[in-house]
Amino acid sequence: MRTELCDRFGIDVPIFAFTPSEHVAAAVSRAGGLGVLGAVRFNDPEELDKTLDWLDENTDGKPYGVDVVMPMKVPTEGTSVDLQAMIPPEHISFVDRTLQQLGVPPLPEGEGREGVLGWLHSVARSHVDIALNHRPVLIANALGSPPVDVIEKAHAKGVQVAALAGAAKHALSHVNNGVDIIVAQGYEAGGHTGEIASMVLTPEIVDAVGPDVPVLGAGGIGRGRQVAASLALGAQGVWTGSVWLTTKEYENLGSNPAMTDAFLRASSADTVRTRIYTGKPARLLKTKWTQAWESEDAPTPLPMPLQNLLVADAHNRMNAANNPDAISMPVGQIVGSMNEVRPVADVMADLINEYEETVKRLSSL
Amino acid sequence: MRTELCDRFGIDVPIFAFTPSEHVAAAVSRAGGLGVLGAVRFNDPEELDKTLDWLDENTDGKPYGVDVVMPMKVPTEGTSVDLQAMIPPEHISFVDRTLQQLGVPPLPEGEGREGVLGWLHSVARSHVDIALNHRPVLIANALGSPPVDVIEKAHAKGVQVAALAGAAKHALSHVNNGVDIIVAQGYEAGGHTGEIASMVLTPEIVDAVGPDVPVLGAGGIGRGRQVAASLALGAQGVWTGSVWLTTKEYENLGSNPAMTDAFLRASSADTVRTRIYTGKPARLLKTKWTQAWESEDAPTPLPMPLQNLLVADAHNRMNAANNPDAISMPVGQIVGSMNEVRPVADVMADLINEYEETVKRLSSL
């Protein structure tokens, strides 16, 4: 499955793997794909710097990418204290009440309670600056076009820029801003996502941006048949994410075993698209936490970045509590086929083998 | 793109076309696919009988199918008068108020006001009985398994039975009931649909029912790339519907020009999944009518079959009024690529050609 992207990035297969884990990213890159490290979890830019040092040393010289979360328009900014003051008390009491009902204990004394500052524009900018001091081949932005000066800075270093789009008009606008590669993020995808499913969205974006702009199909891709389907739809490669959450390498991130259990037992019907994670619609695993936000007395989620600040402490507490019924985690509908914990290299091999079988089957019809 | 279904049904390509128009169904069958006539619009069984006489004579001896709407469990039944009495007055006044706000005039004196009785179990049964006196090769049920005695009756006449499924567990239950073919109805599809997108749903159902039960991919299919994607996902054929609503042959149904205009101008974002059409979630074109049902003062839609009786007169009035902003019509997300009125044969030729180009492209990667 070599496409033009393989030459562009020096990779064997156009399988792009978004992951918050440097261990997964490195393993994907070593297996011939492009591991893309999610930077949003790094509140401390120095920690990202060290992690990218580690990636530089553990990818056998293979390329990798970095993913940031940066709205094009600079949102309300300030210190986390200023933003906290904008959160209505009824939202805070709903979160407290819900955690109590779900039996989520407080964090042990002394454990950090900070939200994920990567959602803040200034922090995301620092992520880009640090990344560009390493050797990524791609900066991807999980929220559409990054600001034009960020794109120019990346280009000046010879780094390509990818942006997510859930509609053809957004993809066109990204291209006009200088974005090199569009990730067509279908409805079925985990995390921020629109309402148009991959089957319709991918060819629409491919046709809109024309043959000179490569499109990565995203959403619902965890098997080789889905890679083949996405390439059939006109994508030059695939953007995967959820499928790496149940790999052996992901466990190195210190994720709790309850979360892995929750993924393994979930069916494709066990996700929900909701604004409760960041303020923008994102697909999460359906749990008692997401259900609580659907109850009659639940408040309307706050806009980005306030919603994430509101729930950040709750996320930390749920993650520490190790209860598969009360977690908050983005994942796509592909979770239904994530049924065992496997090494990244095995998942990659299966993606490639099933892709090849599929194309052979189609050719023989 | 010959699959086992081509031999099973004596068709050239495994493209199944659901349509309320006998003219579209005949043209698809003549072009080598399988036209499947939707029977739900026939309140008078004799009219269906005559229409199937017409199909028998206008398909050049090629096979065709018939689609009915028949819940497995017999719902509340009775005359339309009994059912009308179960509709709350606030629902009726909301519909009246909304039609007034949208400027929809009453029907001219003497025009029929009956709801679509095909949603009633007894009427759907009469559709099956009449169909089996003709030469369909397939009875499809738009609501899952038909009752087991209906399946047996079809089998006794050598007619295969297909059923829609939006989840793997439903598909398995259909197969246990004796259903021969599963239509994997993805989130992006028009009409009744679940929440799992085709990219995930199709392979899940294919794996669940095993290699002996053919699966048709449905939802988001209007181009050859999408046919190839669906077959890549493991489907043995595709089930299409929306794409035939903007064909020349469909206009013979007497559909109003405003509806065609509304389809032609709609983007893939202009649909909504809602219970307002039948009481069960179905994807419709987004119009001022669907928006009115999302307003704060809108009542909760009634269960099937009451909701369709509630809105049947409104549908008749909107259809007669010829205003593209106030119509009520099921359509899938593929509506975004339905941008001109074309003959069925041209659409079929494009589906096949683009499919072949796509497989060639994949084979060359």
XYZ file of C-alpha atoms in Angstrom:
730
model
C 0.000 0.000 0.000
C 2.596 2.527 -0.980
C 1.196 5.972 -1.748
C 2.900 9.285 -2.412
C 2.944 9.892 1.357
C 5.418 7.030 1.806
C 8.021 8.879 -0.263
C 7.126 12.227 1.245
C 7.802 11.014 4.790
C 10.133 8.080 4.258
C 7.688 5.549 5.665
C 6.815 2.052 4.418
C 3.027 2.223 4.797
C 0.751 5.298 5.007
C -0.557 4.372 8.453
C -0.455 7.358 10.791
C -0.899 6.616 14.482
C -1.969 9.346 16.849
C -1.141 8.401 20.439
C -0.393 10.116 23.742
C 2.270 7.423 24.348
C 5.822 7.854 23.095
C 6.220 4.080 23.419
C 3.378 3.463 20.969
C 4.554 6.228 18.642
C 8.065 4.815 18.527
C 6.814 1.269 17.931
C 4.567 2.378 15.061
C 7.402 4.309 13.427
C 9.773 1.385 13.870
C 7.143 -0.867 12.221
C 7.036 1.328 9.121
C 4.141 3.681 9.870
C 4.266 7.200 11.280
C 3.851 7.496 15.037
C 2.408 10.888 16.010
C 2.864 11.862 19.660
C -0.041 13.747 21.233
C 1.434 16.722 23.111
C -1.692 17.955 24.871
C -0.908 16.015 28.050
C 2.375 17.864 28.625
C 1.656 20.763 30.953
C 5.376 21.226 31.437
C 7.115 21.976 28.121
C 10.362 20.517 29.489
C 8.673 17.152 29.902
C 7.703 17.222 26.208
C 11.296 18.142 25.374
C 12.632 15.136 27.267
C 10.028 12.835 25.741
C 10.994 13.952 22.250
C 14.665 13.313 23.167
C 13.535 9.784 24.031
C 11.651 9.488 20.709
C 14.684 10.750 18.788
C 16.688 7.932 20.332
C 14.126 5.134 20.149
C 12.805 5.273 16.603
C 15.855 3.736 14.903
C 16.156 6.945 12.889
C 12.627 6.514 11.534
C 10.398 9.601 11.211
C 7.677 10.600 13.667
C 5.165 13.419 14.110
C 3.802 15.574 16.910
C 0.124 16.414 17.480
C -0.955 19.638 19.194
C -4.354 21.141 20.023
C -4.482 24.715 18.825
C -7.614 26.611 17.795
C -7.052 28.953 14.849
C -8.680 31.794 16.729
C -6.995 32.562 20.026
C -9.627 31.862 22.718
C -10.035 33.534 26.084
C -6.667 33.096 27.694
C -5.231 33.717 31.096
C -3.850 31.840 34.011
C -5.760 28.797 35.144
C -6.889 30.823 38.157
C -8.613 33.453 35.978
C -10.378 30.773 33.978
C -11.497 28.876 37.071
C -13.382 31.998 38.132
C -15.489 31.799 34.971
C -16.902 28.386 35.871
C -20.448 28.626 37.298
C -20.884 27.178 40.804
C -23.751 24.905 39.686
C -21.376 23.162 37.277
C -18.865 22.588 40.052
C -21.513 21.221 42.389
C -22.857 18.897 39.664
C -19.375 17.448 39.139
C -18.853 17.028 42.909
C -22.272 15.398 43.337
C -21.699 13.047 40.387
C -18.300 11.913 41.639
C -19.839 11.214 45.022
C -22.709 9.230 43.460
C -20.219 7.209 41.410
C -18.123 6.539 44.525
C -14.997 8.188 43.133
C -12.612 8.909 46.046
C -10.618 12.159 46.285
C -6.995 12.105 45.148
C -4.437 11.211 47.789
C -2.941 14.269 49.536
C -0.217 15.947 47.538
C -1.152 14.585 44.100
C -1.363 17.136 41.315
C -4.724 18.596 40.471
C -3.861 20.697 37.487
C -6.041 20.588 34.396
C -4.637 19.824 30.984
C -3.082 23.145 30.052
C -2.291 21.903 26.559
C -5.759 23.126 25.601
C -4.482 26.662 26.190
C -3.167 28.451 23.142
C 0.080 29.627 24.719
C 0.908 26.118 25.920
C 0.124 24.595 22.506
C 2.460 27.183 20.950
C 5.220 26.154 23.305
C 4.613 22.545 22.228
C 5.202 23.517 18.595
C 8.353 25.474 19.453
C 9.785 22.548 21.378
C 8.801 20.013 18.736
C 10.556 22.021 16.034
C 13.816 21.711 17.988
C 13.594 17.955 17.444
C 13.158 16.047 14.185
C 9.396 15.594 13.591
C 8.359 15.339 9.942
C 4.793 16.367 10.732
C 2.979 18.736 13.064
C -0.694 17.790 13.213
C -3.315 20.005 14.770
C -6.314 18.268 16.270
C -8.481 21.374 15.874
C -8.295 22.460 12.244
C -5.799 24.990 10.891
C -3.203 26.218 13.322
C -2.495 29.966 13.091
C -0.759 30.862 9.818
C 2.488 31.935 11.537
C 2.719 28.503 13.146
C 2.317 26.856 9.742
C 5.036 29.117 8.325
C 7.363 28.336 11.211
C 6.932 24.599 10.587
C 7.452 25.003 6.845
C 10.622 27.011 7.471
C 11.986 23.939 9.244
C 10.834 21.629 6.427
C 8.072 20.179 8.607
C 4.683 19.407 7.052
C 1.430 20.457 8.711
C -1.735 18.353 8.967
C -5.136 19.508 10.212
C -8.357 17.715 11.082
C -11.537 18.470 9.130
C -15.066 17.175 9.619
C -16.488 18.911 6.536
C -15.244 19.703 3.028
C -15.496 23.468 3.542
C -13.224 23.283 6.577
C -10.702 21.205 4.612
C -10.650 23.850 1.873
C -10.105 26.590 4.396
C -7.198 24.646 5.938
C -5.582 24.289 2.508
C -6.004 28.018 1.911
C -4.196 28.633 5.202
C -1.229 26.586 4.009
C -1.988 23.208 5.594
C -0.310 20.356 3.661
C -2.364 17.308 4.643
C -6.006 16.939 5.634
C -7.197 14.397 8.176
C -10.824 13.631 7.212
C -12.239 12.956 10.665
C -15.461 10.963 10.323
C -18.349 10.785 12.769
C -17.229 7.354 14.025
C -13.827 8.648 15.194
C -12.790 9.094 18.803
C -12.156 12.565 20.177
C -13.309 15.748 18.446
C -15.508 14.816 15.545
C -18.316 16.091 13.331
C -21.510 14.393 12.171
C -20.542 13.168 8.700
C -19.430 9.545 8.549
C -16.182 8.519 6.836
C -17.969 6.770 3.951
C -19.338 10.156 2.836
C -16.761 12.544 4.294
C -13.557 11.068 2.877
C -14.461 11.231 -0.854
C -16.095 14.624 -0.333
C -12.883 16.060 1.116
C -10.713 14.279 -1.461
C -12.779 15.821 -4.270
C -12.851 19.254 -2.617
C -9.102 19.641 -2.053
C -8.060 18.057 -5.351
C -5.272 15.652 -6.230
C -2.378 17.766 -4.897
C -3.435 17.633 -1.254
C -3.197 14.204 0.393
C -6.098 13.211 2.615
C -5.858 10.775 5.525
C -9.050 8.860 6.316
C -9.847 8.882 10.033
C -12.603 7.256 12.032
C -13.429 3.597 12.354
C -10.051 2.290 11.229
C -8.567 -0.606 13.166
C -8.463 -3.437 10.644
C -6.892 -3.905 7.223
C -10.327 -4.010 5.574
C -10.933 -0.513 6.903
C -7.557 0.698 5.614
C -8.516 -0.662 2.177
C -11.955 0.967 2.403
C -10.429 4.317 3.295
C -7.949 4.131 0.420
C -10.811 3.046 -1.877
C -12.629 6.222 -0.834
C -9.671 8.214 -2.139
C -7.536 8.687 0.972
C -3.755 8.522 0.503
C -3.344 7.069 3.969
C -5.123 6.488 7.259
C -5.097 8.299 10.578
C -5.649 5.880 13.460
C -5.875 6.486 17.188
C -8.208 4.357 19.311
C -6.749 1.041 18.186
C -3.429 1.817 19.950
C -5.100 2.246 23.347
C -5.144 -1.520 23.899
C -1.529 -2.210 22.934
C 1.132 -3.489 25.299
C 3.220 -0.387 24.656
C 0.370 1.914 25.713
C 0.390 0.355 29.171
C 3.812 1.948 29.704
C 2.021 5.301 29.940
C 0.806 4.264 33.382
C -2.819 4.080 32.247
C -4.976 2.310 34.777
C -5.988 -1.329 34.192
C -9.667 -0.438 34.610
C -9.485 1.711 31.498
C -8.016 -1.141 29.487
C -10.755 -3.444 30.811
C -13.391 -0.895 29.853
C -12.058 -0.765 26.280
C -11.787 -4.537 25.956
C -15.381 -5.164 27.014
C -16.967 -2.248 25.101
C -18.994 -2.830 21.934
C -19.139 -0.407 19.011
C -22.394 0.912 20.493
C -20.633 1.920 23.721
C -19.432 5.365 22.715
C -21.137 8.739 22.802
C -20.490 12.050 21.070
C -20.682 14.754 23.717
C -19.354 18.205 24.672
C -18.464 17.162 28.242
C -14.771 16.487 27.626
C -13.567 19.788 26.162
C -16.624 21.879 25.340
C -16.587 20.793 21.677
C -18.299 17.583 20.474
C -15.962 14.633 21.033
C -16.597 10.892 21.039
C -15.951 9.200 24.403
C -16.407 5.773 25.882
C -19.949 5.518 27.286
C -19.692 5.140 31.071
C -21.683 6.095 34.147
C -19.827 9.434 33.964
C -21.083 10.256 30.449
C -24.543 8.985 31.393
C -24.644 11.327 34.394
C -24.159 14.251 32.005
C -27.207 13.076 30.048
C -29.490 13.156 33.078
C -32.201 15.782 33.452
C -30.371 17.709 36.189
C -27.039 17.859 34.339
C -25.886 21.355 33.345
C -25.065 22.261 29.740
C -21.324 21.760 29.125
C -19.230 24.945 29.127
C -17.347 26.249 26.083
C -13.694 25.314 25.437
C -11.384 25.692 27.387
C -13.617 26.040 30.483
C -15.246 22.603 30.281
C -11.921 20.790 30.414
C -10.820 22.863 33.403
C -14.140 22.028 35.081
C -13.696 18.272 34.673
C -9.881 17.967 34.826
C -9.804 17.161 38.521
C -12.672 14.687 38.059
C -10.689 12.994 35.275
C -7.644 12.691 37.552
C -9.760 11.254 40.353
C -11.523 8.743 38.088
C -8.236 7.643 36.528
C -6.764 7.064 39.984
C -9.850 5.179 41.209
C -9.495 2.208 38.862
C -13.236 1.652 38.248
C -14.118 0.756 34.617
C -17.659 2.159 35.056
C -16.485 5.645 35.964
C -13.842 6.806 33.519
C -13.689 9.581 30.968
C -11.780 8.726 27.827
C -12.064 9.565 24.120
C -12.370 6.520 21.887
C -13.972 5.780 18.509
C -16.605 3.228 17.491
C -13.754 0.865 16.555
C -13.529 0.124 20.292
C -15.937 -2.770 19.593
C -13.130 -4.653 17.839
C -10.437 -3.867 20.434
C -10.764 -7.134 22.316
C -7.257 -8.025 23.453
C -4.031 -6.312 24.487
C -1.416 -6.824 21.765
C 2.011 -5.491 20.845
C 2.009 -2.583 18.364
C 4.034 -4.627 15.878
C 1.300 -7.299 15.765
C -1.421 -4.729 15.165
C 0.641 -3.172 12.386
C 1.311 -6.556 10.777
C -2.403 -7.422 10.851
C -3.371 -4.053 9.356
C -0.970 -4.613 6.475
C -1.794 -8.293 5.907
C -5.556 -7.847 5.987
C -5.195 -4.837 3.680
C -3.298 -6.961 1.169
C -5.801 -9.833 1.386
C -8.623 -7.354 0.883
C -7.154 -5.805 -2.241
C -6.478 -9.297 -3.625
C -10.095 -10.270 -2.917
C -11.426 -7.131 -4.630
C -9.179 -7.669 -7.646
C -10.497 -11.202 -8.044
C -14.196 -10.241 -8.126
C -17.649 -6.792 -9.283
C -19.305 -10.169 -9.473
C -19.995 -11.756 -6.094
C -21.945 -14.855 -5.132
C -25.104 -12.701 -5.003
C -24.909 -12.197 -8.778
C -25.391 -15.917 -9.359
C -27.942 -16.217 -6.573
C -30.207 -13.582 -8.125
C -29.185 -13.619 -11.771
C -27.897 -10.054 -11.716
C -24.761 -8.567 -13.305
C -23.618 -6.408 -10.374
C -24.488 -6.684 -6.663
C -26.048 -3.215 -6.527
C -29.417 -3.304 -4.784
C -31.596 -0.220 -5.207
C -34.386 0.465 -2.759
C -36.894 2.903 -4.244
C -40.563 3.801 -3.895
C -40.655 4.214 -7.711
C -41.391 1.261 -9.989
C -39.774 3.264 -12.808
C -36.465 3.479 -10.918
C -36.680 -0.159 -9.799
C -37.269 -1.340 -13.371
C -34.430 0.792 -14.742
C -31.970 -0.502 -12.124
C -32.913 -4.109 -12.845
C -32.644 -3.511 -16.593
C -29.162 -2.025 -15.995
C -27.973 -5.185 -14.258
C -28.628 -4.396 -10.586
C -31.589 -5.388 -8.449
C -34.395 -2.831 -8.199
C -36.331 -3.227 -4.944
C -39.761 -1.565 -4.886
C -40.772 0.024 -1.574
C -44.341 -1.091 -0.845
C -45.062 1.090 2.186
C -46.715 3.814 0.107
C -49.437 1.476 -1.164
C -52.432 1.856 1.136
C -54.522 -0.029 -1.388
C -53.157 -3.556 -1.941
C -54.713 -3.595 -5.430
C -52.550 -0.651 -6.427
C -49.437 -2.608 -5.396
C -50.751 -5.568 -7.401
C -51.103 -3.413 -10.526
C -47.697 -1.842 -9.992
C -46.074 -5.256 -9.748
C -47.898 -6.245 -12.970
C -46.218 -3.215 -14.532
C -42.817 -4.254 -13.090
C -43.269 -7.809 -14.393
C -43.741 -6.351 -17.859
C -41.081 -3.639 -17.786
C -37.976 -5.345 -16.460
C -37.103 -7.284 -19.641
C -37.428 -10.456 -17.614
C -34.764 -9.267 -15.164
C -35.284 -9.937 -11.448
C -36.557 -7.410 -8.910
C -37.373 -7.275 -5.207
C -40.054 -5.827 -2.936
C -39.445 -3.958 0.325
C -42.004 -3.955 3.135
C -42.061 -2.395 6.613
C -43.008 -5.016 9.153
C -41.984 -5.025 12.817
C -41.246 -8.507 14.161
C -43.520 -7.892 17.137
C -47.080 -7.027 16.165
C -47.679 -3.476 17.464
C -50.956 -1.920 18.591
C -53.257 -2.428 15.669
C -56.710 -1.282 14.740
C -58.426 0.942 12.257
C -56.876 4.300 11.625
C -59.739 5.842 13.585
C -58.839 3.902 16.752
C -55.215 4.909 16.468
C -56.041 8.566 15.856
C -57.734 8.608 19.254
C -54.415 7.716 20.909
C -52.696 10.869 19.657
C -52.461 13.556 22.394
C -54.153 16.881 21.520
C -50.940 18.862 22.237
C -49.180 16.933 19.474
C -51.949 17.745 17.027
C -51.896 21.428 17.946
C -48.097 21.574 17.601
C -48.329 20.151 14.069
C -51.124 22.596 13.141
C -49.209 25.558 14.599
C -45.983 24.542 12.830
C -47.670 24.170 9.439
C -49.214 27.603 9.899
C -45.840 29.132 10.843
C -44.236 27.531 7.779
C -47.041 28.831 5.552
C -48.144 25.388 4.403
C -51.665 25.677 2.907
C -54.375 23.061 3.544
C -54.969 20.421 0.887
C -57.487 21.301 -1.809
C -61.009 20.032 -1.029
C -61.512 16.370 -1.836
C -57.847 15.327 -1.806
C -57.029 12.224 0.230
C -55.837 12.690 3.769
C -55.067 9.125 4.737
C -51.834 8.298 6.530
C -49.432 5.719 5.210
C -51.126 2.513 6.313
C -48.181 0.438 5.139
C -46.714 1.002 8.608
C -49.555 -1.159 9.945
C -48.754 -4.810 10.364
C -51.856 -6.123 8.589
C -51.214 -3.904 5.579
C -47.558 -4.966 5.384
C -48.708 -8.599 5.461
C -51.035 -7.955 2.548
C -48.049 -6.440 0.698
C -46.104 -9.673 1.161
C -49.049 -11.804 0.036
C -49.510 -9.736 -3.103
C -45.782 -9.626 -3.870
C -45.547 -13.405 -3.658
C -48.154 -13.678 -6.438
C -45.652 -11.940 -8.729
C -42.031 -12.841 -9.432
C -39.849 -11.012 -6.891
C -36.572 -12.737 -6.039
C -36.269 -10.887 -2.736
C -38.537 -9.623 0.029
C -36.668 -7.082 2.137
C -37.951 -5.839 5.448
C -36.944 -2.327 6.424
C -37.427 -3.088 10.139
C -35.373 -6.152 10.955
C -36.694 -9.716 10.858
C -40.202 -10.134 9.568
C -42.319 -12.649 11.541
C -41.050 -16.201 11.065
C -44.215 -17.367 9.237
C -43.689 -14.600 6.675
C -40.105 -15.777 6.118
C -41.345 -19.356 5.690
C -44.012 -18.253 3.231
C -41.390 -16.466 1.124
C -39.027 -19.425 1.245
C -41.851 -21.759 0.172
C -42.073 -19.685 -3.015
C -38.292 -19.718 -3.494
C -38.029 -16.039 -2.525
C -35.087 -14.870 -0.395
C -35.574 -12.605 2.612
C -33.379 -9.638 3.571
C -33.546 -7.630 6.772
C -31.941 -4.393 7.929
C -29.614 -4.406 10.936
C -27.869 -1.528 12.688
C -25.909 -3.735 15.098
C -24.219 -7.147 14.926
C -26.481 -8.657 17.570
C -29.580 -7.743 15.553
C -28.031 -9.297 12.443
C -27.414 -12.539 14.332
C -30.968 -12.607 15.580
C -32.267 -12.087 12.002
C -30.167 -15.017 10.801
C -31.536 -17.176 13.629
C -35.035 -16.259 12.460
C -34.255 -17.548 8.975
C -33.339 -14.312 7.200
C -31.059 -14.981 4.187
C -29.345 -11.630 3.634
C -28.411 -8.838 6.048
C -28.489 -5.184 5.068
C -25.893 -3.508 7.338
C -27.551 -0.109 7.718
C -24.929 2.422 8.806
C -25.501 5.672 10.675
C -25.066 7.725 7.490
C -27.996 6.017 5.741
C -31.350 7.624 5.014
C -34.463 6.348 6.754
C -34.398 4.131 9.834
C -30.856 3.866 11.054
C -28.747 3.219 14.137
C -25.695 5.033 15.471
C -22.837 2.868 14.171
C -21.254 4.109 10.955
C -20.740 1.784 7.970
C -16.941 1.751 8.349
C -17.347 -0.049 11.676
C -20.748 -1.706 11.249
C -20.199 -3.576 7.966
C -17.144 -5.647 8.997
C -18.671 -6.236 12.425
C -21.806 -7.738 10.889
C -19.809 -9.653 8.263
C -17.704 -11.235 11.015
C -20.727 -11.910 13.224
C -22.871 -13.734 10.646
C -19.977 -15.626 9.055
C -19.184 -16.410 5.436
C -22.471 -18.180 4.592
C -24.690 -15.132 5.038
C -24.191 -12.359 2.486
C -24.151 -8.822 3.841
C -25.118 -5.730 1.859
C -23.409 -2.513 2.911
C -25.871 0.363 3.279
C -25.395 4.008 4.128
C -23.357 6.608 2.298
C -23.190 4.755 -1.013
C -23.697 6.787 -4.177
C -20.343 6.546 -5.962
C -18.183 3.694 -7.201
C -15.514 4.489 -4.606
C -18.120 3.842 -1.927
C -19.154 0.552 -3.557
C -15.492 -0.502 -3.514
C -15.130 0.613 0.118
C -18.192 -1.377 1.130
C -16.939 -4.500 -0.640
C -13.500 -3.930 0.928
C -15.232 -3.960 4.325
C -16.505 -7.442 3.519
C -19.939 -6.766 2.026
C -21.028 -9.001 -0.857
C -23.014 -6.143 -2.367
C -24.441 -2.707 -1.638
C -27.892 -1.489 -0.690
C -28.532 1.999 -2.074
C -31.550 4.284 -1.760
C -31.057 8.034 -1.577
C -29.052 8.270 -4.785
C -32.121 7.273 -6.863
C -34.202 10.187 -5.570
C -32.601 12.571 -8.066
C -32.957 10.383 -11.148
C -35.114 11.212 -14.146
C -37.128 8.045 -13.609
C -37.978 9.036 -10.037
C -39.747 12.144 -11.307
C -42.364 9.850 -12.853
C -43.603 9.171 -9.318
C -45.151 12.632 -9.327
C -42.758 13.914 -6.682
C -42.823 17.659 -6.391
C -40.054 19.734 -8.004
C -39.354 21.480 -4.695
C -38.247 18.182 -3.212
C -35.828 17.589 -6.044
C -34.482 21.140 -5.615
C -34.065 20.548 -1.901
C -31.993 17.394 -2.567
C -29.857 19.047 -5.239
C -28.870 21.976 -3.041
C -28.347 20.007 0.198
C -24.866 19.288 1.541
C -23.904 16.153 3.439
C -24.404 18.152 6.645
C -28.055 18.826 5.787
C -29.620 15.706 7.245
C -30.787 14.887 10.738
C -31.514 11.632 12.566
C -34.850 12.049 14.321
C -37.934 10.146 15.538
C -40.413 12.600 13.947
C -41.074 10.588 10.761
C -42.213 7.240 12.160
C -41.486 7.202 15.884
C -38.191 5.336 15.398
C -34.885 7.141 14.622
C -34.675 7.834 10.898
C -32.438 10.157 8.902
C -34.312 12.935 7.078
C -33.422 15.971 5.047
C -32.902 18.908 7.426
C -35.635 21.494 6.719
C -37.639 24.069 8.639
C -40.025 21.197 9.458
C -37.332 19.096 11.182
C -35.971 22.229 12.872
C -39.407 23.031 14.295
C -39.386 19.635 16.022
C -36.062 20.562 17.652
C -37.454 23.741 19.198
C -38.029 24.025 22.934
C -41.828 23.864 22.660
C -41.879 20.789 20.414
C -43.459 17.673 21.921
C -41.587 14.359 22.149
C -42.365 12.254 19.061
C -44.911 9.457 19.598
C -44.087 5.747 19.257
C -44.578 3.890 15.957
C -47.154 3.763 14.345
C -48.762 6.802 16.031
C -46.123 9.353 14.996
C -46.588 8.654 11.292
C -50.362 8.956 11.627
C -49.851 12.263 13.453
C -47.727 13.750 10.669
C -49.214 11.985 7.603
C -51.576 14.821 6.755
C -48.762 17.342 7.299
C -46.584 15.350 4.879
C -49.349 15.410 2.260
C -49.832 19.149 2.694
C -46.087 19.914 2.515
C -45.674 17.723 -0.565
C -48.534 19.548 -2.280
C -47.208 22.993 -1.318
C -44.015 22.817 -3.356
C -41.748 24.667 -0.906
C -38.197 23.222 -0.591
C -37.858 24.635 2.951
C -40.853 22.760 4.318
C -40.707 19.140 3.284
C -40.334 15.888 5.181
C -38.294 13.252 3.404
C -35.867 10.507 4.424
C -32.447 10.793 2.793
C -28.889 9.802 3.722
C -25.713 11.867 4.068
C -24.912 10.988 0.445
C -27.398 13.750 -0.470
C -24.380 16.085 -0.550
C -23.203 14.441 -3.769
C -26.641 14.335 -5.428
C -26.174 17.473 -7.469
C -27.973 16.832 -10.757
C -30.948 14.916 -12.112
C -29.693 11.984 -14.208
C -31.082 8.853 -15.823
C -30.784 5.677 -13.735
C -28.649 4.033 -16.418
C -26.047 6.824 -16.147
C -25.864 6.518 -12.371
C -25.455 2.743 -12.697
C -22.730 3.115 -15.321
C -20.831 5.592 -13.125
C -21.114 3.338 -10.073
C -19.637 0.446 -12.045
C -16.921 2.450 -13.830
C -15.720 4.269 -10.738
C -15.736 0.952 -8.855
C -13.499 -0.598 -11.505
C -11.135 2.389 -11.554
C -10.935 2.236 -7.774
C -10.007 -1.441 -7.643
C -7.417 -0.861 -10.356
C -5.968 2.039 -8.350
C -5.808 -0.045 -5.166
C -4.172 -2.952 -6.994
C -1.476 -0.640 -8.324
C -0.430 0.766 -4.930
